[in-house]
mmCIF file with all atom_site columns, C-alpha atoms in Angstrom:
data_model
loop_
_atom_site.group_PDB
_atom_site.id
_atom_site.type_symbol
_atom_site.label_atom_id
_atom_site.label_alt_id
_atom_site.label_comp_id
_atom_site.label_asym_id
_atom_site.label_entity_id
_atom_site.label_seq_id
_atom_site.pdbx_PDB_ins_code
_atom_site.Cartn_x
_atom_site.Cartn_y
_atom_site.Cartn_z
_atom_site.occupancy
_atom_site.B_iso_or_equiv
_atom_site.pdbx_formal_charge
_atom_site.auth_seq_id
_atom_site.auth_comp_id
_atom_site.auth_asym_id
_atom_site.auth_atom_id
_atom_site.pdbx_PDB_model_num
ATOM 1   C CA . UNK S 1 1   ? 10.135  -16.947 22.970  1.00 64.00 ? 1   UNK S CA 1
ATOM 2   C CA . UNK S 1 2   ? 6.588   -16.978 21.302  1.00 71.00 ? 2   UNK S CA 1
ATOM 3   C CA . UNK S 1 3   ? 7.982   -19.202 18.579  1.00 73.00 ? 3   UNK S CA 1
ATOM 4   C CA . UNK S 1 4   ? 9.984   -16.169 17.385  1.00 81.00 ? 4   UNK S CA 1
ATOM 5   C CA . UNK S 1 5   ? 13.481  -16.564 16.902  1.00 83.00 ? 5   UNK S CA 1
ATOM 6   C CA . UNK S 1 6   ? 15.799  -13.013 17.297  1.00 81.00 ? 6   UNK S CA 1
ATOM 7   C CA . UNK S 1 7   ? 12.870  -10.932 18.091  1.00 86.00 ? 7   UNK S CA 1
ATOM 8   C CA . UNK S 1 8   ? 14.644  -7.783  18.045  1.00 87.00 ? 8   UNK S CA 1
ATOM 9   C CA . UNK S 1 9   ? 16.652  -8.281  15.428  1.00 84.00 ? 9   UNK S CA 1
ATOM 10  C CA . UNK S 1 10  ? 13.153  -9.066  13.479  1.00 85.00 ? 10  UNK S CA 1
ATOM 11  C CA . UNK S 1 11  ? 11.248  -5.852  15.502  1.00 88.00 ? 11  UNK S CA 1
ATOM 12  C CA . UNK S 1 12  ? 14.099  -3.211  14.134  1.00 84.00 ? 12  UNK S CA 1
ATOM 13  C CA . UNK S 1 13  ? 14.065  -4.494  10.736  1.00 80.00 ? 13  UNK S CA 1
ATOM 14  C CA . UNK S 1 14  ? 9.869   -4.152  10.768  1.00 84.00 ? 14  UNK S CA 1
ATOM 15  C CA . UNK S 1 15  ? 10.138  -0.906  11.598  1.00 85.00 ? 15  UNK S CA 1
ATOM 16  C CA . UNK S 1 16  ? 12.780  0.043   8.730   1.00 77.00 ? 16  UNK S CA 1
ATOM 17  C CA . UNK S 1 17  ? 10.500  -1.674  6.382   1.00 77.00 ? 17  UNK S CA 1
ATOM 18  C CA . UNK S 1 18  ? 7.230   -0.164  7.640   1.00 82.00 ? 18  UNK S CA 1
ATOM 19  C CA . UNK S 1 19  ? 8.624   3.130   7.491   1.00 79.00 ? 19  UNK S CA 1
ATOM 20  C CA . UNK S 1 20  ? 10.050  2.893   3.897   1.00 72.00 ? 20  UNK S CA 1
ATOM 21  C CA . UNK S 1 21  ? 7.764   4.618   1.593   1.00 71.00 ? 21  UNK S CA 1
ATOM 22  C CA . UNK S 1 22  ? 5.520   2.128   -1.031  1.00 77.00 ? 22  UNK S CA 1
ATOM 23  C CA . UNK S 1 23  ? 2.366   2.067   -3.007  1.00 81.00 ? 23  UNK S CA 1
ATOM 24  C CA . UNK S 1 24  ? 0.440   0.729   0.239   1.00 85.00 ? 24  UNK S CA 1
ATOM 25  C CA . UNK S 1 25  ? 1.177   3.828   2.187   1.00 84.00 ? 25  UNK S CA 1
ATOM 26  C CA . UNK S 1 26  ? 0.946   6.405   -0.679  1.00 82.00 ? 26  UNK S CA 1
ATOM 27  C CA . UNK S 1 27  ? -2.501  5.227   -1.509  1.00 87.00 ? 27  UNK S CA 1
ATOM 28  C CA . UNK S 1 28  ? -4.023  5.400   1.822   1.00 90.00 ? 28  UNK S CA 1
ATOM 29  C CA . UNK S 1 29  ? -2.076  9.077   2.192   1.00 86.00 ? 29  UNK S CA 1
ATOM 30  C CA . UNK S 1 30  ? -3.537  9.860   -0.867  1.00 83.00 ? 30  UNK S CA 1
ATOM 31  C CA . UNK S 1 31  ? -7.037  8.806   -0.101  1.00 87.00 ? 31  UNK S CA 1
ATOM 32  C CA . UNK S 1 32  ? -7.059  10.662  3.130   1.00 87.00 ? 32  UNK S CA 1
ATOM 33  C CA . UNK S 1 33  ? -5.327  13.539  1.878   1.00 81.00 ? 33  UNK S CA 1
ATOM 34  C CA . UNK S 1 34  ? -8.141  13.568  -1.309  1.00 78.00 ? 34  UNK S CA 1
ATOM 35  C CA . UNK S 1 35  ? -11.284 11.967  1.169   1.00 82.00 ? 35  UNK S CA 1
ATOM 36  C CA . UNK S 1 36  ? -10.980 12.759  4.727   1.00 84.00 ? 36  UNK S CA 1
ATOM 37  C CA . UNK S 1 37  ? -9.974  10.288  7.823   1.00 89.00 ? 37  UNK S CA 1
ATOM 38  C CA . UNK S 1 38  ? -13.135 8.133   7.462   1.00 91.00 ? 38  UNK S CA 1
ATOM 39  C CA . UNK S 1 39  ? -12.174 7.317   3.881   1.00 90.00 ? 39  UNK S CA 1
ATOM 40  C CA . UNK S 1 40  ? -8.332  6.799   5.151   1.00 91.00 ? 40  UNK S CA 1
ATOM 41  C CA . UNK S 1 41  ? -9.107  4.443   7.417   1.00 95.00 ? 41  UNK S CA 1
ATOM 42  C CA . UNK S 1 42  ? -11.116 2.638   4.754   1.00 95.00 ? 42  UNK S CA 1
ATOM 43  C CA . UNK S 1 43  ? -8.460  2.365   2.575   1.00 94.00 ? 43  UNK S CA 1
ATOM 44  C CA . UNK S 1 44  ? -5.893  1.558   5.389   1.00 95.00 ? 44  UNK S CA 1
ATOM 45  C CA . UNK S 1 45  ? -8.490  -1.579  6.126   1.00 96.00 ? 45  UNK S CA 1
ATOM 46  C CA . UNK S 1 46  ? -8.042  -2.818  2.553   1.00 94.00 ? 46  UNK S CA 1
ATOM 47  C CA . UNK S 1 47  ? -3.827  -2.585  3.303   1.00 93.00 ? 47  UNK S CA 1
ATOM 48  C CA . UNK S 1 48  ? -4.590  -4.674  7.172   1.00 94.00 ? 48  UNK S CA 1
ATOM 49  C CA . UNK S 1 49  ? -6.836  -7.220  5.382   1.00 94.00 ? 49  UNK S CA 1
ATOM 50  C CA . UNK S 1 50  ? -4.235  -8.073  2.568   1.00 91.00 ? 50  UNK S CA 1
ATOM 51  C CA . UNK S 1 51  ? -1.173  -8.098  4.645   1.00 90.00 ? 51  UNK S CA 1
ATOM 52  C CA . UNK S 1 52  ? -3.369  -10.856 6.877   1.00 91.00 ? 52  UNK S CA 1
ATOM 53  C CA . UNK S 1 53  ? -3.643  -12.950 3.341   1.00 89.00 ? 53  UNK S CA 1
ATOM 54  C CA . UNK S 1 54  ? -0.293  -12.479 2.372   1.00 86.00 ? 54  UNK S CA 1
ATOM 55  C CA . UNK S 1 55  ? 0.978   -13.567 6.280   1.00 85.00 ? 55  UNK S CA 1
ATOM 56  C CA . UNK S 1 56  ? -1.144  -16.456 6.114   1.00 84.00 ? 56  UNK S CA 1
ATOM 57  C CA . UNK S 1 57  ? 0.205   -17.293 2.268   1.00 80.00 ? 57  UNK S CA 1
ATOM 58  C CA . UNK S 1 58  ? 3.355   -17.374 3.829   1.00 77.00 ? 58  UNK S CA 1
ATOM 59  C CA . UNK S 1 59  ? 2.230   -19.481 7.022   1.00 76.00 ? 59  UNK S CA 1
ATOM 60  C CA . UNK S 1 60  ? 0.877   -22.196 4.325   1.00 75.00 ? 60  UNK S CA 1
ATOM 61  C CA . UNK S 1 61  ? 4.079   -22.377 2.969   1.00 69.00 ? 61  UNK S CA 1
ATOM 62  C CA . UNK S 1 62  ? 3.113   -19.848 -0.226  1.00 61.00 ? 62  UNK S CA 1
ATOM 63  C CA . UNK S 1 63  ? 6.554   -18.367 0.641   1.00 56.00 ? 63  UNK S CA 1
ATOM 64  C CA . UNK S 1 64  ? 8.419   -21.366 0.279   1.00 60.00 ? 64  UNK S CA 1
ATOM 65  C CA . UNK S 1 65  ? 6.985   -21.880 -3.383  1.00 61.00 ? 65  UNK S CA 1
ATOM 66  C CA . UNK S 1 66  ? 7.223   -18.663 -4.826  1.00 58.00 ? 66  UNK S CA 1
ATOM 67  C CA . UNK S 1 67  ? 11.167  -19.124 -3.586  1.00 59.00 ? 67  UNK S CA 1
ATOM 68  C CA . UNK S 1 68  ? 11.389  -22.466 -5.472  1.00 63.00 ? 68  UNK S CA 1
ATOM 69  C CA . UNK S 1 69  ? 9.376   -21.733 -8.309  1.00 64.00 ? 69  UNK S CA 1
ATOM 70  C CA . UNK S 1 70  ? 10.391  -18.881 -10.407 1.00 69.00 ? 70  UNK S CA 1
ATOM 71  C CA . UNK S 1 71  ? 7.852   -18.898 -12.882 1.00 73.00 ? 71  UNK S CA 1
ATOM 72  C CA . UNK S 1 72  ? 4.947   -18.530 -10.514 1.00 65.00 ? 72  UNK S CA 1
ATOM 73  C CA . UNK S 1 73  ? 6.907   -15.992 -9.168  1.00 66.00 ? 73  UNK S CA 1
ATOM 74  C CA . UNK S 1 74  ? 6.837   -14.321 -11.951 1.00 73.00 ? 74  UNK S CA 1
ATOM 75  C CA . UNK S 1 75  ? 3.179   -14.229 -12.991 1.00 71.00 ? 75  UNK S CA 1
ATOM 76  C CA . UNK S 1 76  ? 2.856   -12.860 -9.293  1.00 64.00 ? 76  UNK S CA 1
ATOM 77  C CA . UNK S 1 77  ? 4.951   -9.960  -9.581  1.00 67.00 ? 77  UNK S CA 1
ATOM 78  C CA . UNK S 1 78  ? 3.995   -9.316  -13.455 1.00 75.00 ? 78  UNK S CA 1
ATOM 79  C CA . UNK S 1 79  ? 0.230   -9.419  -12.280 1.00 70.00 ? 79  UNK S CA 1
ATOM 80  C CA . UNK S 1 80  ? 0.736   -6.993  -9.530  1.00 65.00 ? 80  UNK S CA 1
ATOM 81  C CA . UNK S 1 81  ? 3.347   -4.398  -11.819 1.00 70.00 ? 81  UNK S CA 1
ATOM 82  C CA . UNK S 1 82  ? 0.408   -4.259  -14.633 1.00 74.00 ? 82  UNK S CA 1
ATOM 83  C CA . UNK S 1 83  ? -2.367  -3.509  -11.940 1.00 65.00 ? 83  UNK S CA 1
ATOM 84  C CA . UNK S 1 84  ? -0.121  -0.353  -9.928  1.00 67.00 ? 84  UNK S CA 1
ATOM 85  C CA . UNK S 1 85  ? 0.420   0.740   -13.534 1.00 77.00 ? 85  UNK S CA 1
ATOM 86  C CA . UNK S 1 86  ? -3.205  0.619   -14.282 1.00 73.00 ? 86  UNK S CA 1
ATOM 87  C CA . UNK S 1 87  ? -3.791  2.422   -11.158 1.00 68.00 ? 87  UNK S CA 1
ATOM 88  C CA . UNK S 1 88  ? -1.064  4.551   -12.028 1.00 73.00 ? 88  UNK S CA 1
ATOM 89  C CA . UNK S 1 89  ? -2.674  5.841   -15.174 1.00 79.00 ? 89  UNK S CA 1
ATOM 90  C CA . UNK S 1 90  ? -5.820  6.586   -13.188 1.00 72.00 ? 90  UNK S CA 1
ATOM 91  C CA . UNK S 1 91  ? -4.139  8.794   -11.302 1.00 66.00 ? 91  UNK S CA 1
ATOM 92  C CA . UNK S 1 92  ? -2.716  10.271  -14.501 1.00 73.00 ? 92  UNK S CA 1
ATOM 93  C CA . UNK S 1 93  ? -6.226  10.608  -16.522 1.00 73.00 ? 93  UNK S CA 1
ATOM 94  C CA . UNK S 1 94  ? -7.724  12.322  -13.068 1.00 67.00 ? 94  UNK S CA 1
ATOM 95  C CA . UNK S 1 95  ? -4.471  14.677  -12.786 1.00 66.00 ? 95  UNK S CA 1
ATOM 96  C CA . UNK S 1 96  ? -4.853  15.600  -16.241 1.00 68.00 ? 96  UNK S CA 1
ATOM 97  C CA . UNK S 1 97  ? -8.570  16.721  -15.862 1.00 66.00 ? 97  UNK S CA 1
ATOM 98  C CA . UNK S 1 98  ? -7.492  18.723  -12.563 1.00 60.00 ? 98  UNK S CA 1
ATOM 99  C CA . UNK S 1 99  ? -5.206  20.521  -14.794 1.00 62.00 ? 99  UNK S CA 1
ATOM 100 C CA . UNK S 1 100 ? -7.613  21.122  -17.337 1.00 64.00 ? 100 UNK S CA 1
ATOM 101 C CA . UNK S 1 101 ? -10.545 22.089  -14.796 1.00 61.00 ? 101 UNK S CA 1
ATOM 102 C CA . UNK S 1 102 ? -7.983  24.050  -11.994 1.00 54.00 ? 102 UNK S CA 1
ATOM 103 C CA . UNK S 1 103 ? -9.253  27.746  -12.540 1.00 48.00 ? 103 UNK S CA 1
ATOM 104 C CA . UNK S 1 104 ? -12.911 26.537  -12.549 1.00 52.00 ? 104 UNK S CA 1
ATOM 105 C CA . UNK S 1 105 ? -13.851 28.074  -8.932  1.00 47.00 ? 105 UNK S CA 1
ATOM 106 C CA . UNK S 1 106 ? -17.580 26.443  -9.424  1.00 42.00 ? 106 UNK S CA 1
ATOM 107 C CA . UNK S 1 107 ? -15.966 22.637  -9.831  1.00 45.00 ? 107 UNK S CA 1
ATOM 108 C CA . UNK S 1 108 ? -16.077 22.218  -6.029  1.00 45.00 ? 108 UNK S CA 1
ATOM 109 C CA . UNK S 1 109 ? -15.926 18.105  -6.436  1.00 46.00 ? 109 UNK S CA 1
ATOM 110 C CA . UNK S 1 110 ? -13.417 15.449  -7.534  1.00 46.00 ? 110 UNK S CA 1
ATOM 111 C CA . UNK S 1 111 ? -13.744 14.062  -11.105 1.00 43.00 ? 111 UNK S CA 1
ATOM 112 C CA . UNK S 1 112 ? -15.538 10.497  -11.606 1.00 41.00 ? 112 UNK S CA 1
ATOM 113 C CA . UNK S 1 113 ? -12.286 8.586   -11.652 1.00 43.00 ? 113 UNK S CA 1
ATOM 114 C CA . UNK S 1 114 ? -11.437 9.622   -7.921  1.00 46.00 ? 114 UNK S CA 1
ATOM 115 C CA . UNK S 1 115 ? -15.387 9.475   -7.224  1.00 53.00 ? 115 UNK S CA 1
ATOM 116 C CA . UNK S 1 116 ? -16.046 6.249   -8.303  1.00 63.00 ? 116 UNK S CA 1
ATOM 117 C CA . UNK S 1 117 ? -13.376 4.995   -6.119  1.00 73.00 ? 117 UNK S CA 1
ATOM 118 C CA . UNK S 1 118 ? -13.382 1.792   -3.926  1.00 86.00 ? 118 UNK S CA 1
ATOM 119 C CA . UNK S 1 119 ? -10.996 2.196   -1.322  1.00 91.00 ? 119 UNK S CA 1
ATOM 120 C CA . UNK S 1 120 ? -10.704 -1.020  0.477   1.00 94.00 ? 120 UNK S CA 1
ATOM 121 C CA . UNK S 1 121 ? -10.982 -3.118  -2.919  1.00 91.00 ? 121 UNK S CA 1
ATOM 122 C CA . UNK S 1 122 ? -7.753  -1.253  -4.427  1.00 89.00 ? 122 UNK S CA 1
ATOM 123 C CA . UNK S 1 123 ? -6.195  -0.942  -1.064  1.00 91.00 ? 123 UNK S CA 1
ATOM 124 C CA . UNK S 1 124 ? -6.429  -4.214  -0.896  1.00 92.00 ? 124 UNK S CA 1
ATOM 125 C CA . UNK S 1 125 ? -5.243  -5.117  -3.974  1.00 88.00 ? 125 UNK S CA 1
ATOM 126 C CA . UNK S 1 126 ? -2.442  -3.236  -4.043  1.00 85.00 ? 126 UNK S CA 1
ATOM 127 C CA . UNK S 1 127 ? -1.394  -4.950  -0.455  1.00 87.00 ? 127 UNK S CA 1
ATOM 128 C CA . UNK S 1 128 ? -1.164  -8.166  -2.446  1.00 85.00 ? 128 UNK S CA 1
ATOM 129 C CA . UNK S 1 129 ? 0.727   -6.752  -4.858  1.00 79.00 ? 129 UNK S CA 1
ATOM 130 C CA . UNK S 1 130 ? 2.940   -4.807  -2.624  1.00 76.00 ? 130 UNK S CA 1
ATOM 131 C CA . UNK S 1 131 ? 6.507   -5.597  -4.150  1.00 69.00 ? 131 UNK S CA 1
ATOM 132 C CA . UNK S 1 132 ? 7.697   -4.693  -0.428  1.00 71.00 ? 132 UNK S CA 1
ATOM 133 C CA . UNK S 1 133 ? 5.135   -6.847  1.009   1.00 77.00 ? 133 UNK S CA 1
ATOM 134 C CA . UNK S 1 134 ? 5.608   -9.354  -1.134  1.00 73.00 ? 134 UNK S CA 1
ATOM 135 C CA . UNK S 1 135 ? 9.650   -9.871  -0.565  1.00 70.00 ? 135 UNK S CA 1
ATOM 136 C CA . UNK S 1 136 ? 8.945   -9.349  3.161   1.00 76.00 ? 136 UNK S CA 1
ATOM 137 C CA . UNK S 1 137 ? 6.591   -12.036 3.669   1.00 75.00 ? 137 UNK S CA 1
ATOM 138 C CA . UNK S 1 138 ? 8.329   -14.347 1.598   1.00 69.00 ? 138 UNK S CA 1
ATOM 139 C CA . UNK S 1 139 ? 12.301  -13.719 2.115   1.00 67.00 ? 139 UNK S CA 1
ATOM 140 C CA . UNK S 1 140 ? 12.233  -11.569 5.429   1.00 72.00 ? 140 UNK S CA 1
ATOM 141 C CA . UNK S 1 141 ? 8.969   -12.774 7.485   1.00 76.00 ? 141 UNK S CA 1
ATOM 142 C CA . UNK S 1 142 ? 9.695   -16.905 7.390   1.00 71.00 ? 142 UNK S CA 1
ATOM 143 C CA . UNK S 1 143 ? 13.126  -16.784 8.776   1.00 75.00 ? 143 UNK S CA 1
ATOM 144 C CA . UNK S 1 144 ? 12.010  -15.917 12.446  1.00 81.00 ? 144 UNK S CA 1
ATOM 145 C CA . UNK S 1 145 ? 9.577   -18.179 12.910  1.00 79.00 ? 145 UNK S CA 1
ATOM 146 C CA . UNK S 1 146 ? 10.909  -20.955 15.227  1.00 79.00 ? 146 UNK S CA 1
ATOM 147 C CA . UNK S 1 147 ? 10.667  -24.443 14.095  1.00 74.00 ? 147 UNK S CA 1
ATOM 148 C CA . UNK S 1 148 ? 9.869   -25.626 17.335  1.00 77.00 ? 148 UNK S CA 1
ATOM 149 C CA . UNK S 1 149 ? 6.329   -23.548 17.829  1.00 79.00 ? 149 UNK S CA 1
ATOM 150 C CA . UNK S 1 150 ? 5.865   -22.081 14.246  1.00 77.00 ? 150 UNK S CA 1
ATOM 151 C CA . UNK S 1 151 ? 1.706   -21.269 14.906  1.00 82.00 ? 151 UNK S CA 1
ATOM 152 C CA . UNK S 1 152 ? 2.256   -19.248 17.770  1.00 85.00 ? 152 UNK S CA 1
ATOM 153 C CA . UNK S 1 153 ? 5.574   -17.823 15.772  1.00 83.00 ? 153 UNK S CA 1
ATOM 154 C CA . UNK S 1 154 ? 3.602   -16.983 13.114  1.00 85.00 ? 154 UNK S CA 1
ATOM 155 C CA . UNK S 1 155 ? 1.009   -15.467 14.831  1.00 87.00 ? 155 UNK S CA 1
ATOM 156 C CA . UNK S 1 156 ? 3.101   -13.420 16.693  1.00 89.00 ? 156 UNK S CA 1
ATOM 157 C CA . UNK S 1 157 ? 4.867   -11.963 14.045  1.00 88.00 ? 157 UNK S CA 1
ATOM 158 C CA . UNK S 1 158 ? 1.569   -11.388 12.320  1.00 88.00 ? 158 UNK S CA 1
ATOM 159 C CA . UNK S 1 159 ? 0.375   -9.528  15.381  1.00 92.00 ? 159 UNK S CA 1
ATOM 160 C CA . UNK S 1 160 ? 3.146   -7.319  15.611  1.00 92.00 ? 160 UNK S CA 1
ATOM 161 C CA . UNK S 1 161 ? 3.651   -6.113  12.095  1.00 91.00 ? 161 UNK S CA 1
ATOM 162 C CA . UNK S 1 162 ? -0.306  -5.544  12.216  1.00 93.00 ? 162 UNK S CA 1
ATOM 163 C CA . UNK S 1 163 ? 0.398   -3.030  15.035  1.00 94.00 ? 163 UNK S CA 1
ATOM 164 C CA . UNK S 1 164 ? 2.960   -1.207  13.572  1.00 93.00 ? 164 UNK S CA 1
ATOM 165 C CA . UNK S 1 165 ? 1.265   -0.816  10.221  1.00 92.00 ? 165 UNK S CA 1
ATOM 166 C CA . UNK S 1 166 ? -1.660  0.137   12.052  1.00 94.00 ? 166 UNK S CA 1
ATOM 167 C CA . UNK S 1 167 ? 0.341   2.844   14.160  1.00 94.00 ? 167 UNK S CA 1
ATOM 168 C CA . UNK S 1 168 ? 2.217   3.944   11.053  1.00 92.00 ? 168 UNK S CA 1
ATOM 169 C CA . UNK S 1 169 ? -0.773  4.517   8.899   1.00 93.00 ? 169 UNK S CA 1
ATOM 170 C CA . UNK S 1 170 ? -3.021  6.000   11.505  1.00 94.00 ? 170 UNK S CA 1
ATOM 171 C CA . UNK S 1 171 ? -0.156  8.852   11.588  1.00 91.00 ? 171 UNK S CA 1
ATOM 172 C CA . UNK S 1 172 ? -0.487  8.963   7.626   1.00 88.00 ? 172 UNK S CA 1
ATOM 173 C CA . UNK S 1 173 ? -4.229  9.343   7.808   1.00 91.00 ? 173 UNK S CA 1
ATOM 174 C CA . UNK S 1 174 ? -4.551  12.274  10.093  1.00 88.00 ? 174 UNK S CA 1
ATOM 175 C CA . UNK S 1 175 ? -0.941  14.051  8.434   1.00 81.00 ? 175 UNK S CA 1
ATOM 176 C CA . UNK S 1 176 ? -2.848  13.669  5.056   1.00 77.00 ? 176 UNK S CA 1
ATOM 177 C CA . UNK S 1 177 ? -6.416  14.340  6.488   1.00 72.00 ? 177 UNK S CA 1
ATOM 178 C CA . UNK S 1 178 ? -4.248  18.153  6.984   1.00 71.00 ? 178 UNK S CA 1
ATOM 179 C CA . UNK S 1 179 ? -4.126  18.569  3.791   1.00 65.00 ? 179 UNK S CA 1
ATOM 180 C CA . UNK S 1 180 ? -7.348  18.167  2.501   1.00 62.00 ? 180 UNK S CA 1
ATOM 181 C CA . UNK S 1 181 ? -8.712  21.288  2.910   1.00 58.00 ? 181 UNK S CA 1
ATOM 182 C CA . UNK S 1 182 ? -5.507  22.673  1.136   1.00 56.00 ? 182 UNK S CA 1
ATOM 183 C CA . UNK S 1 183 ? -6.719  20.503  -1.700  1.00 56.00 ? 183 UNK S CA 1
ATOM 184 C CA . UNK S 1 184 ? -10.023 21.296  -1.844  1.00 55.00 ? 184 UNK S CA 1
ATOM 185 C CA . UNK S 1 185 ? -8.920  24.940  -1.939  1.00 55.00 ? 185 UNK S CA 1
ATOM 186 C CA . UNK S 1 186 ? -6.360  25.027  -4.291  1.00 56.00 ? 186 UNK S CA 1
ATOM 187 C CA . UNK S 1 187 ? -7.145  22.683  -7.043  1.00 58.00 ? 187 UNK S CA 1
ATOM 188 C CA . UNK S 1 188 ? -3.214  23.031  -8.696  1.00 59.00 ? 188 UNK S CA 1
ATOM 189 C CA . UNK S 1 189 ? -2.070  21.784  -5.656  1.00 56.00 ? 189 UNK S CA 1
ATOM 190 C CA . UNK S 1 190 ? -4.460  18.660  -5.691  1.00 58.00 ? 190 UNK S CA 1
ATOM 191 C CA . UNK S 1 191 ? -3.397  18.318  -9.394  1.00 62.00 ? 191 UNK S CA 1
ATOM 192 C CA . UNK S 1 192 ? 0.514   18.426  -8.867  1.00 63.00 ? 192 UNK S CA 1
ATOM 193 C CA . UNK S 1 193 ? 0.061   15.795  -5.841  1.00 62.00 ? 193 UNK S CA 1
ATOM 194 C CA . UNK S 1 194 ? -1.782  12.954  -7.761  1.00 64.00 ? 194 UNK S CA 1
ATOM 195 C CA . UNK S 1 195 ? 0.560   13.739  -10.420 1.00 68.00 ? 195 UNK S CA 1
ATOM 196 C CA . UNK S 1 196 ? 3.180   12.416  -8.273  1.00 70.00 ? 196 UNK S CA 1
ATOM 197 C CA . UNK S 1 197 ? 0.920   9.714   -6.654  1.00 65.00 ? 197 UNK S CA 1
ATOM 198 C CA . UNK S 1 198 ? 0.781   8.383   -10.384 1.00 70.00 ? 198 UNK S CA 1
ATOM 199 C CA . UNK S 1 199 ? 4.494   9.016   -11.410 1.00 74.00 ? 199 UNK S CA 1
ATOM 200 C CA . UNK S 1 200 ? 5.689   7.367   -8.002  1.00 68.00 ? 200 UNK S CA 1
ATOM 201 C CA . UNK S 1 201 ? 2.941   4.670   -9.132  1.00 64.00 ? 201 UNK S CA 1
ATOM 202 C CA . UNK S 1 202 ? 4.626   3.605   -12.090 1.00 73.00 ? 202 UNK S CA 1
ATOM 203 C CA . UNK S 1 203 ? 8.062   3.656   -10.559 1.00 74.00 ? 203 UNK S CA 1
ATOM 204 C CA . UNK S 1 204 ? 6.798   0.921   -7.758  1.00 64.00 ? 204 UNK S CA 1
ATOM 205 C CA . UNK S 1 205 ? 5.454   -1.053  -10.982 1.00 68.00 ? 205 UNK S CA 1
ATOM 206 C CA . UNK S 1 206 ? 8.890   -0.858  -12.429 1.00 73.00 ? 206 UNK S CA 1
ATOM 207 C CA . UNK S 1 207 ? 10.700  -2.165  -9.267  1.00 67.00 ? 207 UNK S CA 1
ATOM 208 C CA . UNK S 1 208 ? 8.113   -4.790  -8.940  1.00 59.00 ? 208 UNK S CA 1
ATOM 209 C CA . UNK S 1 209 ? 8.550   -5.925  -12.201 1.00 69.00 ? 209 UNK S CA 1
ATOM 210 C CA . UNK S 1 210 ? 12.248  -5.937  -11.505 1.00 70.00 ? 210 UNK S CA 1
ATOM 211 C CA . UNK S 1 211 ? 12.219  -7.813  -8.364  1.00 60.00 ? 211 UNK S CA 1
ATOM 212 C CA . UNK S 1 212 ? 13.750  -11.343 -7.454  1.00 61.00 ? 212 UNK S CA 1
ATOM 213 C CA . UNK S 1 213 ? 13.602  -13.467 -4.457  1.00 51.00 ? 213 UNK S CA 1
#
């Protein structure tokens, strides 16, 4: 049906992987939790536009190479584990000056390293990156397309997994959007939580860095 083979089988395993925490939806929670909805929803747009690359990667038959060729593989996943760690110590070097700064009442703004941030070009680049992304695309994604129709499969599957990434970050947006103000008013709080953005940063490098096809 729709050049999808097993659709629910495929359906309850996207949700189980859309719901399982990973640098995509920590950094658009963290935007939105740091920036507001608008800002969320620009970061969220970087995540969209990247999984659309990475599905049509796979469509090409991307997926099929990086499964045969482990050395390509391996620049891949050792590209994307030094940029979250990069990001990682961003988050680290901004936490650090919230720390420092935290019983300054008259610092009312972020510090350059969160101001000078791009959204949708790091949300974007950490959706190509995505170790979870990556390994869904290219072991979980290809195996329920149907041989018989694979364009329509392909863009079925793409459609769907769009939807419930768009449902599932929407939520994250306005949860995090909640906390803003608790941020903006407690500047310890804002410190301790991009603390953990960056720790939980560097853990998604390691796995990345650790993962096979």
């Amino acid at each position: 049906m729709f050049g999808v083979i097993d659709l629910p089988t495929y359906l309850a395993g996207l949700i189980l992987i859309v719901l399982l925490p990973g640098p995509n939806s920590l950094y658009v929670l963290s935007v939105a939790a740091r920036r507001g909805i608008r800002a969320g929803y620009t970061a969220a747009a970087g995540v969209w536009c990247g999984d659309a690359v990475l599905m049509t990667l796979s469509a090409a038959g991307v997926a099929s190479l990086l499964q045969a060729n482990a050395v390509l593989f391996g620049i891949v996943k050792y590209a994307g584990a030094g940029y979250l760690t990069w990001l990682a110590i961003g988050m680290l070097r901004a936490a650090w000056g919230m720390w420092r700064t935290r019983r300054e009442k008259a610092e009312a703004q972020d510090t350059p390293a969160v101001t000078d941030e791009r959204p949708f070009r790091r949300a974007l680049v950490v959706s190509l990156f995505n170790p979870k992304a990556i390994l869904f695309f290219v072991a979980f994604f290809v195996q329920f397309v149907s041989e018989s129709n694979p364009i329509v499969g392909f863009v079925t599957l793409g459609v769907l997994a769009q939807v419930a990434s768009v449902l599932y970050l929407s939520a994250l947006i306005f949860g995090g959007s909640r906390l803003a103000a608790a941020f903006r008013r407690r500047r310890t709080l804002s410190a301790g939580a991009t603390s953990a953005a960056g720790a939980l940063f560097l853990g998604f490098a390691v796995k990345l860095s650790l993962a096979s096809v």
